[in-house]
Amino acid sequence: MNCTFVDNKTIRIGDRVLIASNVQIYTSSHPVLPMERLVPDWRERQTTFFRTYARPIEIENNVWIGGGCILLPGVTIGENSVIGAGSVVNRPIPANCVAVGNPCRVIRHFDTDKERRLHEI
């Protein structure tokens, strides 16, 4: 509910992915420096006054993205990982971990086979 997907490039979402409310996924961005971002002769060229670019985003299988997260251009979230609510993901997140914060950082790695065995006991 209430999610935003800006898909100027591909957004790949794997199987069994949970995406909570208010998640924002952005594939597009712009240069930071004004001389790279702004087009000086934009009126004469009859174009927009700014430059943008886009990078794909991939969310692998079994990922859980908490409410209010923001995924920025070019990130991949590895299989089985959990992204804590309100996190801003600005770099790739590996598989089998919990990552939280702004910027999002890994706080725990887990072994899915070990976890599975623990739940079977």
GROMACS .gro file of N, CA, C and O in nm:
model
  484
    1MET      N    1   0.084  -0.118   0.000
    1MET     CA    2   0.000   0.000   0.000
    1MET      C    3   0.089   0.125   0.000
    1MET      O    4   0.189   0.130   0.071
    2ASN      N    5   0.053   0.222  -0.082
    2ASN     CA    6   0.118   0.352  -0.085
    2ASN      C    7   0.266   0.345  -0.121
    2ASN      O    8   0.347   0.420  -0.069
    3CYS      N    9   0.305   0.254  -0.209
    3CYS     CA   10   0.444   0.242  -0.251
    3CYS      C   11   0.467   0.322  -0.379
    3CYS      O   12   0.374   0.344  -0.457
    4THR      N   13   0.592   0.366  -0.400
    4THR     CA   14   0.629   0.441  -0.519
    4THR      C   15   0.740   0.365  -0.590
    4THR      O   16   0.841   0.333  -0.530
    5PHE      N   17   0.721   0.337  -0.719
    5PHE     CA   18   0.822   0.271  -0.801
    5PHE      C   19   0.852   0.363  -0.919
    5PHE      O   20   0.766   0.382  -1.005
    6VAL      N   21   0.971   0.421  -0.924
    6VAL     CA   22   1.013   0.504  -1.037
    6VAL      C   23   1.102   0.416  -1.124
    6VAL      O   24   1.217   0.388  -1.089
    7ASP      N   25   1.047   0.371  -1.236
    7ASP     CA   26   1.112   0.266  -1.315
    7ASP      C   27   1.166   0.315  -1.448
    7ASP      O   28   1.134   0.261  -1.553
    8ASN      N   29   1.256   0.413  -1.444
    8ASN     CA   30   1.324   0.455  -1.566
    8ASN      C   31   1.421   0.348  -1.615
    8ASN      O   32   1.465   0.349  -1.730
    9LYS      N   33   1.459   0.257  -1.529
    9LYS     CA   34   1.534   0.134  -1.561
    9LYS      C   35   1.459   0.019  -1.498
    9LYS      O   36   1.363   0.038  -1.424
   10THR      N   37   1.506  -0.102  -1.520
   10THR     CA   38   1.439  -0.222  -1.474
   10THR      C   39   1.441  -0.233  -1.322
   10THR      O   40   1.543  -0.208  -1.258
   11ILE      N   41   1.327  -0.272  -1.265
   11ILE     CA   42   1.317  -0.311  -1.125
   11ILE      C   43   1.283  -0.459  -1.127
   11ILE      O   44   1.175  -0.497  -1.172
   12ARG      N   45   1.376  -0.543  -1.081
   12ARG     CA   46   1.354  -0.689  -1.079
   12ARG      C   47   1.319  -0.730  -0.937
   12ARG      O   48   1.395  -0.703  -0.844
   13ILE      N   49   1.208  -0.798  -0.921
   13ILE     CA   50   1.161  -0.844  -0.790
   13ILE      C   51   1.149  -0.996  -0.797
   13ILE      O   52   1.075  -1.049  -0.879
   14GLY      N   53   1.224  -1.066  -0.710
   14GLY     CA   54   1.225  -1.211  -0.708
   14GLY      C   55   1.097  -1.271  -0.652
   14GLY      O   56   0.998  -1.202  -0.626
   15ASP      N   57   1.102  -1.400  -0.628
   15ASP     CA   58   0.988  -1.474  -0.573
   15ASP      C   59   0.982  -1.457  -0.421
   15ASP      O   60   1.084  -1.442  -0.354
   16ARG      N   61   0.861  -1.462  -0.368
   16ARG     CA   62   0.834  -1.458  -0.223
   16ARG      C   63   0.897  -1.335  -0.156
   16ARG      O   64   0.953  -1.344  -0.047
   17VAL      N   65   0.884  -1.221  -0.220
   17VAL     CA   66   0.935  -1.095  -0.165
   17VAL      C   67   0.821  -1.024  -0.093
   17VAL      O   68   0.710  -1.017  -0.144
   18LEU      N   69   0.851  -0.974   0.026
   18LEU     CA   70   0.754  -0.895   0.102
   18LEU      C   71   0.796  -0.749   0.096
   18LEU      O   72   0.909  -0.715   0.130
   19ILE      N   73   0.706  -0.664   0.052
   19ILE     CA   74   0.731  -0.520   0.046
   19ILE      C   75   0.623  -0.453   0.129
   19ILE      O   76   0.505  -0.458   0.095
   20ALA      N   77   0.662  -0.388   0.238
   20ALA     CA   78   0.567  -0.325   0.328
   20ALA      C   79   0.517  -0.192   0.272
   20ALA      O   80   0.560  -0.147   0.165
   21SER      N   81   0.431  -0.128   0.346
   21SER     CA   82   0.372   0.001   0.305
   21SER      C   83   0.476   0.111   0.296
   21SER      O   84   0.577   0.109   0.367
   22ASN      N   85   0.449   0.206   0.209
   22ASN     CA   86   0.527   0.330   0.197
   22ASN      C   87   0.671   0.310   0.152
   22ASN      O   88   0.755   0.396   0.175
   23VAL      N   89   0.701   0.198   0.088
   23VAL     CA   90   0.835   0.176   0.033
   23VAL      C   91   0.848   0.255  -0.096
   23VAL      O   92   0.754   0.265  -0.175
   24GLN      N   93   0.966   0.314  -0.116
   24GLN     CA   94   0.994   0.393  -0.236
   24GLN      C   95   1.115   0.332  -0.307
   24GLN      O   96   1.219   0.312  -0.245
   25ILE      N   97   1.099   0.303  -0.436
   25ILE     CA   98   1.205   0.243  -0.515
   25ILE      C   99   1.234   0.336  -0.632
   25ILE      O  100   1.146   0.359  -0.716
   26TYR      N  101   1.354   0.391  -0.635
   26TYR     CA  102   1.392   0.491  -0.736
   26TYR      C  103   1.506   0.440  -0.822
   26TYR      O  104   1.616   0.418  -0.772
   27THR      N  105   1.483   0.425  -0.953
   27THR     CA  106   1.593   0.390  -1.043
   27THR      C  107   1.659   0.514  -1.101
   27THR      O  108   1.766   0.505  -1.158
   28SER      N  109   1.596   0.629  -1.091
   28SER     CA  110   1.651   0.750  -1.154
   28SER      C  111   1.714   0.843  -1.051
   28SER      O  112   1.676   0.846  -0.934
   29SER      N  113   1.812   0.919  -1.099
   29SER     CA  114   1.882   1.016  -1.014
   29SER      C  115   1.939   1.125  -1.103
   29SER      O  116   1.905   1.135  -1.221
   30HIS      N  117   2.028   1.205  -1.047
   30HIS     CA  118   2.089   1.314  -1.121
   30HIS      C  119   2.228   1.342  -1.064
   30HIS      O  120   2.254   1.310  -0.948
   31PRO      N  121   2.316   1.401  -1.143
   31PRO     CA  122   2.447   1.438  -1.090
   31PRO      C  123   2.434   1.538  -0.974
   31PRO      O  124   2.338   1.615  -0.968
   32VAL      N  125   2.530   1.538  -0.886
   32VAL     CA  126   2.528   1.628  -0.771
   32VAL      C  127   2.579   1.767  -0.809
   32VAL      O  128   2.520   1.868  -0.771
   33LEU      N  129   2.688   1.774  -0.883
   33LEU     CA  130   2.747   1.903  -0.918
   33LEU      C  131   2.660   1.979  -1.017
   33LEU      O  132   2.617   1.921  -1.119
   34PRO      N  133   2.634   2.109  -0.992
   34PRO     CA  134   2.547   2.186  -1.082
   34PRO      C  135   2.595   2.188  -1.227
   34PRO      O  136   2.514   2.178  -1.318
   35MET      N  137   2.727   2.196  -1.249
   35MET     CA  138   2.777   2.202  -1.386
   35MET      C  139   2.755   2.071  -1.462
   35MET      O  140   2.751   2.070  -1.583
   36GLU      N  141   2.737   1.962  -1.389
   36GLU     CA  142   2.705   1.834  -1.453
   36GLU      C  143   2.553   1.814  -1.464
   36GLU      O  144   2.506   1.747  -1.554
   37ARG      N  145   2.480   1.868  -1.369
   37ARG     CA  146   2.335   1.848  -1.362
   37ARG      C  147   2.259   1.942  -1.456
   37ARG      O  148   2.162   1.903  -1.519
   38LEU      N  149   2.304   2.067  -1.467
   38LEU     CA  150   2.230   2.168  -1.543
   38LEU      C  151   2.278   2.176  -1.688
   38LEU      O  152   2.396   2.166  -1.715
   39VAL      N  153   2.186   2.196  -1.778
   39VAL     CA  154   2.215   2.210  -1.921
   39VAL      C  155   2.216   2.360  -1.952
   39VAL      O  156   2.112   2.426  -1.944
   40PRO      N  157   2.333   2.417  -1.985
   40PRO     CA  158   2.342   2.563  -1.999
   40PRO      C  159   2.256   2.621  -2.111
   40PRO      O  160   2.198   2.727  -2.096
   41ASP      N  161   2.245   2.556  -2.223
   41ASP     CA  162   2.169   2.611  -2.336
   41ASP      C  163   2.037   2.538  -2.357
   41ASP      O  164   1.993   2.517  -2.468
   42TRP      N  165   1.971   2.506  -2.249
   42TRP     CA  166   1.850   2.424  -2.256
   42TRP      C  167   1.736   2.492  -2.331
   42TRP      O  168   1.659   2.426  -2.400
   43ARG      N  169   1.726   2.624  -2.321
   43ARG     CA  170   1.618   2.693  -2.394
   43ARG      C  171   1.638   2.684  -2.545
   43ARG      O  172   1.544   2.655  -2.619
   44GLU      N  173   1.762   2.711  -2.588
   44GLU     CA  174   1.792   2.705  -2.731
   44GLU      C  175   1.772   2.565  -2.787
   44GLU      O  176   1.727   2.545  -2.899
   45ARG      N  177   1.808   2.466  -2.706
   45ARG     CA  178   1.797   2.327  -2.749
   45ARG      C  179   1.655   2.273  -2.730
   45ARG      O  180   1.624   2.162  -2.770
   46GLN      N  181   1.570   2.352  -2.664
   46GLN     CA  182   1.431   2.315  -2.636
   46GLN      C  183   1.423   2.178  -2.567
   46GLN      O  184   1.355   2.086  -2.611
   47THR      N  185   1.496   2.171  -2.457
   47THR     CA  186   1.500   2.049  -2.377
   47THR      C  187   1.482   2.086  -2.230
   47THR      O  188   1.458   2.201  -2.198
   48THR      N  189   1.494   1.990  -2.143
   48THR     CA  190   1.487   2.019  -2.000
   48THR      C  191   1.616   2.087  -1.955
   48THR      O  192   1.719   2.077  -2.021
   49PHE      N  193   1.612   2.153  -1.842
   49PHE     CA  194   1.728   2.228  -1.793
   49PHE      C  195   1.822   2.143  -1.707
   49PHE      O  196   1.921   2.191  -1.656
   50PHE      N  197   1.793   2.013  -1.694
   50PHE     CA  198   1.875   1.927  -1.609
   50PHE      C  199   1.901   1.793  -1.677
   50PHE      O  200   1.827   1.752  -1.766
   51ARG      N  201   2.008   1.726  -1.632
   51ARG     CA  202   2.041   1.593  -1.682
   51ARG      C  203   2.008   1.491  -1.573
   51ARG      O  204   2.028   1.517  -1.455
   52THR      N  205   1.962   1.376  -1.615
   52THR     CA  206   1.935   1.266  -1.522
   52THR      C  207   1.998   1.138  -1.576
   52THR      O  208   2.042   1.132  -1.690
   53TYR      N  209   2.002   1.037  -1.491
   53TYR     CA  210   2.045   0.904  -1.534
   53TYR      C  211   1.964   0.803  -1.453
   53TYR      O  212   1.895   0.839  -1.358
   54ALA      N  213   1.972   0.678  -1.492
   54ALA     CA  214   1.898   0.573  -1.422
   54ALA      C  215   1.984   0.447  -1.414
   54ALA      O  216   2.066   0.421  -1.503
   55ARG      N  217   1.963   0.371  -1.306
   55ARG     CA  218   2.031   0.243  -1.286
   55ARG      C  219   1.927   0.142  -1.238
   55ARG      O  220   1.839   0.176  -1.159
   56PRO      N  221   1.941   0.016  -1.280
   56PRO     CA  222   1.843  -0.086  -1.240
   56PRO      C  223   1.853  -0.120  -1.091
   56PRO      O  224   1.955  -0.096  -1.027
   57ILE      N  225   1.746  -0.178  -1.039
   57ILE     CA  226   1.741  -0.226  -0.900
   57ILE      C  227   1.698  -0.372  -0.904
   57ILE      O  228   1.608  -0.408  -0.980
   58GLU      N  229   1.763  -0.454  -0.821
   58GLU     CA  230   1.726  -0.595  -0.813
   58GLU      C  231   1.699  -0.634  -0.668
   58GLU      O  232   1.780  -0.605  -0.580
   59ILE      N  233   1.585  -0.697  -0.647
   59ILE     CA  234   1.547  -0.751  -0.517
   59ILE      C  235   1.538  -0.903  -0.537
   59ILE      O  236   1.450  -0.950  -0.609
   60GLU      N  237   1.631  -0.976  -0.478
   60GLU     CA  238   1.637  -1.121  -0.501
   60GLU      C  239   1.529  -1.194  -0.421
   60GLU      O  240   1.453  -1.133  -0.347
   61ASN      N  241   1.523  -1.326  -0.435
   61ASN     CA  242   1.419  -1.409  -0.372
   61ASN      C  243   1.419  -1.400  -0.219
   61ASN      O  244   1.524  -1.384  -0.157
   62ASN      N  245   1.300  -1.411  -0.162
   62ASN     CA  246   1.279  -1.424  -0.016
   62ASN      C  247   1.322  -1.301   0.063
   62ASN      O  248   1.354  -1.311   0.181
   63VAL      N  249   1.321  -1.186   0.002
   63VAL     CA  250   1.361  -1.061   0.071
   63VAL      C  251   1.239  -1.001   0.140
   63VAL      O  252   1.127  -1.011   0.091
   64TRP      N  253   1.263  -0.936   0.251
   64TRP     CA  254   1.159  -0.864   0.324
   64TRP      C  255   1.206  -0.719   0.337
   64TRP      O  256   1.310  -0.693   0.395
   65ILE      N  257   1.128  -0.626   0.283
   65ILE     CA  258   1.160  -0.484   0.290
   65ILE      C  259   1.060  -0.418   0.383
   65ILE      O  260   0.940  -0.415   0.355
   66GLY      N  261   1.109  -0.364   0.494
   66GLY     CA  262   1.023  -0.303   0.595
   66GLY      C  263   0.961  -0.172   0.550
   66GLY      O  264   1.005  -0.108   0.454
   67GLY      N  265   0.858  -0.131   0.623
   67GLY     CA  266   0.783  -0.011   0.590
   67GLY      C  267   0.868   0.115   0.582
   67GLY      O  268   0.959   0.135   0.662
   68GLY      N  269   0.839   0.197   0.484
   68GLY     CA  270   0.904   0.326   0.471
   68GLY      C  271   1.046   0.323   0.419
   68GLY      O  272   1.114   0.425   0.420
   69CYS      N  273   1.093   0.209   0.370
   69CYS     CA  274   1.230   0.202   0.316
   69CYS      C  275   1.239   0.276   0.183
   69CYS      O  276   1.141   0.289   0.110
   70ILE      N  277   1.359   0.323   0.154
   70ILE     CA  278   1.388   0.387   0.026
   70ILE      C  279   1.504   0.311  -0.037
   70ILE      O  280   1.608   0.295   0.025
   71LEU      N  281   1.484   0.263  -0.161
   71LEU     CA  282   1.588   0.196  -0.236
   71LEU      C  283   1.634   0.289  -0.347
   71LEU      O  284   1.553   0.334  -0.429
   72LEU      N  285   1.764   0.320  -0.350
   72LEU     CA  286   1.819   0.415  -0.445
   72LEU      C  287   1.875   0.344  -0.568
   72LEU      O  288   1.896   0.222  -0.567
   73PRO      N  289   1.901   0.419  -0.676
   73PRO     CA  290   1.942   0.359  -0.803
   73PRO      C  291   2.063   0.267  -0.792
   73PRO      O  292   2.160   0.298  -0.721
   74GLY      N  293   2.055   0.153  -0.862
   74GLY     CA  294   2.169   0.063  -0.875
   74GLY      C  295   2.187  -0.039  -0.765
   74GLY      O  296   2.281  -0.117  -0.770
   75VAL      N  297   2.099  -0.043  -0.665
   75VAL     CA  298   2.120  -0.137  -0.555
   75VAL      C  299   2.066  -0.276  -0.588
   75VAL      O  300   1.973  -0.292  -0.667
   76THR      N  301   2.125  -0.375  -0.523
   76THR     CA  302   2.076  -0.512  -0.524
   76THR      C  303   2.060  -0.553  -0.379
   76THR      O  304   2.149  -0.525  -0.297
   77ILE      N  305   1.951  -0.619  -0.348
   77ILE     CA  306   1.930  -0.676  -0.214
   77ILE      C  307   1.936  -0.826  -0.230
   77ILE      O  308   1.855  -0.885  -0.302
   78GLY      N  309   2.034  -0.887  -0.163
   78GLY     CA  310   2.061  -1.029  -0.179
   78GLY      C  311   1.953  -1.118  -0.120
   78GLY      O  312   1.878  -1.080  -0.030
   79GLU      N  313   1.950  -1.241  -0.170
   79GLU     CA  314   1.851  -1.341  -0.132
   79GLU      C  315   1.841  -1.358   0.019
   79GLU      O  316   1.941  -1.356   0.090
   80ASN      N  317   1.717  -1.370   0.066
   80ASN     CA  318   1.681  -1.397   0.206
   80ASN      C  319   1.703  -1.280   0.302
   80ASN      O  320   1.676  -1.292   0.421
   81SER      N  321   1.751  -1.168   0.255
   81SER     CA  322   1.783  -1.057   0.345
   81SER      C  323   1.659  -0.981   0.390
   81SER      O  324   1.555  -0.984   0.325
   82VAL      N  325   1.674  -0.913   0.503
   82VAL     CA  326   1.568  -0.831   0.561
   82VAL      C  327   1.622  -0.689   0.572
   82VAL      O  328   1.732  -0.667   0.623
   83ILE      N  329   1.542  -0.593   0.524
   83ILE     CA  330   1.577  -0.451   0.534
   83ILE      C  331   1.483  -0.389   0.637
   83ILE      O  332   1.362  -0.390   0.620
   84GLY      N  333   1.540  -0.336   0.745
   84GLY     CA  334   1.461  -0.279   0.853
   84GLY      C  335   1.382  -0.157   0.812
   84GLY      O  336   1.424  -0.079   0.725
   85ALA      N  337   1.268  -0.137   0.877
   85ALA     CA  338   1.179  -0.026   0.846
   85ALA      C  339   1.253   0.107   0.849
   85ALA      O  340   1.338   0.131   0.936
   86GLY      N  341   1.222   0.193   0.754
   86GLY     CA  342   1.278   0.327   0.748
   86GLY      C  343   1.419   0.336   0.694
   86GLY      O  344   1.477   0.445   0.689
   87SER      N  345   1.476   0.226   0.649
   87SER     CA  346   1.615   0.226   0.600
   87SER      C  347   1.625   0.291   0.463
   87SER      O  348   1.532   0.286   0.383
   88VAL      N  349   1.741   0.352   0.436
   88VAL     CA  350   1.771   0.409   0.305
   88VAL      C  351   1.885   0.326   0.246
   88VAL      O  352   1.999   0.332   0.294
   89VAL      N  353   1.853   0.246   0.145
   89VAL     CA  354   1.950   0.154   0.085
   89VAL      C  355   2.020   0.226  -0.030
   89VAL      O  356   1.959   0.253  -0.133
   90ASN      N  357   2.148   0.257  -0.011
   90ASN     CA  358   2.224   0.330  -0.112
   90ASN      C  359   2.342   0.249  -0.165
   90ASN      O  360   2.425   0.302  -0.239
   91ARG      N  361   2.353   0.122  -0.126
   91ARG     CA  362   2.460   0.034  -0.172
   91ARG      C  363   2.407  -0.109  -0.172
   91ARG      O  364   2.308  -0.137  -0.105
   92PRO      N  365   2.474  -0.200  -0.242
   92PRO     CA  366   2.426  -0.339  -0.244
   92PRO      C  367   2.426  -0.401  -0.105
   92PRO      O  368   2.515  -0.376  -0.025
   93ILE      N  369   2.326  -0.483  -0.078
   93ILE     CA  370   2.313  -0.556   0.048
   93ILE      C  371   2.333  -0.704   0.016
   93ILE      O  372   2.266  -0.756  -0.073
   94PRO      N  373   2.423  -0.773   0.087
   94PRO     CA  374   2.449  -0.914   0.055
   94PRO      C  375   2.333  -1.005   0.093
   94PRO      O  376   2.240  -0.964   0.163
   95ALA      N  377   2.343  -1.129   0.052
   95ALA     CA  378   2.242  -1.230   0.085
   95ALA      C  379   2.252  -1.267   0.233
   95ALA      O  380   2.357  -1.250   0.296
   96ASN      N  381   2.141  -1.316   0.287
   96ASN     CA  382   2.137  -1.377   0.420
   96ASN      C  383   2.181  -1.282   0.532
   96ASN      O  384   2.269  -1.315   0.612
   97CYS      N  385   2.120  -1.166   0.536
   97CYS     CA  386   2.155  -1.072   0.643
   97CYS      C  387   2.036  -0.984   0.680
   97CYS      O  388   1.935  -0.982   0.612
   98VAL      N  389   2.053  -0.913   0.790
   98VAL     CA  390   1.960  -0.809   0.831
   98VAL      C  391   2.037  -0.678   0.819
   98VAL      O  392   2.150  -0.667   0.868
   99ALA      N  393   1.977  -0.579   0.752
   99ALA     CA  394   2.041  -0.449   0.733
   99ALA      C  395   1.941  -0.340   0.770
   99ALA      O  396   1.823  -0.351   0.739
  100VAL      N  397   1.991  -0.236   0.837
  100VAL     CA  398   1.904  -0.128   0.884
  100VAL      C  399   1.976   0.005   0.877
  100VAL      O  400   2.099   0.011   0.870
  101GLY      N  401   1.899   0.113   0.883
  101GLY     CA  402   1.954   0.246   0.904
  101GLY      C  403   1.960   0.335   0.781
  101GLY      O  404   1.920   0.299   0.672
  102ASN      N  405   2.014   0.455   0.806
  102ASN     CA  406   2.034   0.555   0.703
  102ASN      C  407   2.173   0.614   0.720
  102ASN      O  408   2.193   0.694   0.810
  103PRO      N  409   2.269   0.571   0.636
  103PRO     CA  410   2.253   0.474   0.528
  103PRO      C  411   2.241   0.331   0.583
  103PRO      O  412   2.289   0.301   0.692
  104CYS      N  413   2.179   0.245   0.505
  104CYS     CA  414   2.153   0.106   0.545
  104CYS      C  415   2.284   0.029   0.558
  104CYS      O  416   2.369   0.034   0.468
  105ARG      N  417   2.300  -0.040   0.671
  105ARG     CA  418   2.421  -0.119   0.697
  105ARG      C  419   2.382  -0.256   0.754
  105ARG      O  420   2.284  -0.267   0.827
  106VAL      N  421   2.462  -0.356   0.723
  106VAL     CA  422   2.438  -0.491   0.773
  106VAL      C  423   2.467  -0.495   0.923
  106VAL      O  424   2.572  -0.449   0.968
  107ILE      N  425   2.370  -0.549   1.000
  107ILE     CA  426   2.391  -0.564   1.145
  107ILE      C  427   2.396  -0.710   1.187
  107ILE      O  428   2.434  -0.741   1.299
  108ARG      N  429   2.356  -0.801   1.096
  108ARG     CA  430   2.358  -0.943   1.131
  108ARG      C  431   2.362  -1.026   1.003
  108ARG      O  432   2.291  -0.998   0.908
  109HIS      N  433   2.447  -1.129   1.004
  109HIS     CA  434   2.448  -1.230   0.898
  109HIS      C  435   2.387  -1.356   0.956
  109HIS      O  436   2.400  -1.383   1.075
  110PHE      N  437   2.323  -1.436   0.872
  110PHE     CA  438   2.269  -1.563   0.920
  110PHE      C  439   2.290  -1.670   0.815
  110PHE      O  440   2.305  -1.643   0.696
  111ASP      N  441   2.293  -1.793   0.863
  111ASP     CA  442   2.310  -1.911   0.779
  111ASP      C  443   2.172  -1.974   0.766
  111ASP      O  444   2.117  -2.024   0.864
  112THR      N  445   2.115  -1.973   0.646
  112THR     CA  446   1.978  -2.021   0.629
  112THR      C  447   1.964  -2.169   0.660
  112THR      O  448   1.862  -2.212   0.712
  113ASP      N  449   2.065  -2.251   0.632
  113ASP     CA  450   2.057  -2.394   0.665
  113ASP      C  451   2.054  -2.414   0.816
  113ASP      O  452   1.975  -2.493   0.868
  114LYS      N  453   2.139  -2.342   0.889
  114LYS     CA  454   2.142  -2.353   1.036
  114LYS      C  455   2.009  -2.305   1.094
  114LYS      O  456   1.953  -2.369   1.183
  115GLU      N  457   1.958  -2.193   1.045
  115GLU     CA  458   1.831  -2.140   1.094
  115GLU      C  459   1.718  -2.240   1.070
  115GLU      O  460   1.632  -2.260   1.155
  116ARG      N  461   1.717  -2.302   0.953
  116ARG     CA  462   1.614  -2.399   0.919
  116ARG      C  463   1.619  -2.519   1.014
  116ARG      O  464   1.518  -2.566   1.063
  117ARG      N  465   1.740  -2.568   1.044
  117ARG     CA  466   1.754  -2.680   1.135
  117ARG      C  467   1.706  -2.644   1.276
  117ARG      O  468   1.644  -2.724   1.343
  118LEU      N  469   1.731  -2.523   1.320
  118LEU     CA  470   1.687  -2.478   1.452
  118LEU      C  471   1.534  -2.478   1.462
  118LEU      O  472   1.478  -2.511   1.566
  119HIS      N  473   1.467  -2.439   1.354
  119HIS     CA  474   1.320  -2.436   1.355
  119HIS      C  475   1.258  -2.575   1.348
  119HIS      O  476   1.143  -2.593   1.384
  120GLU      N  477   1.334  -2.672   1.300
  120GLU     CA  478   1.283  -2.809   1.292
  120GLU      C  479   1.287  -2.881   1.426
  120GLU      O  480   1.222  -2.981   1.445
  121ILE      N  481   1.366  -2.831   1.520
  121ILE     CA  482   1.381  -2.896   1.652
  121ILE      C  483   1.260  -2.870   1.738
  121ILE      O  484   1.197  -2.773   1.742
   0.00000   0.00000   0.00000
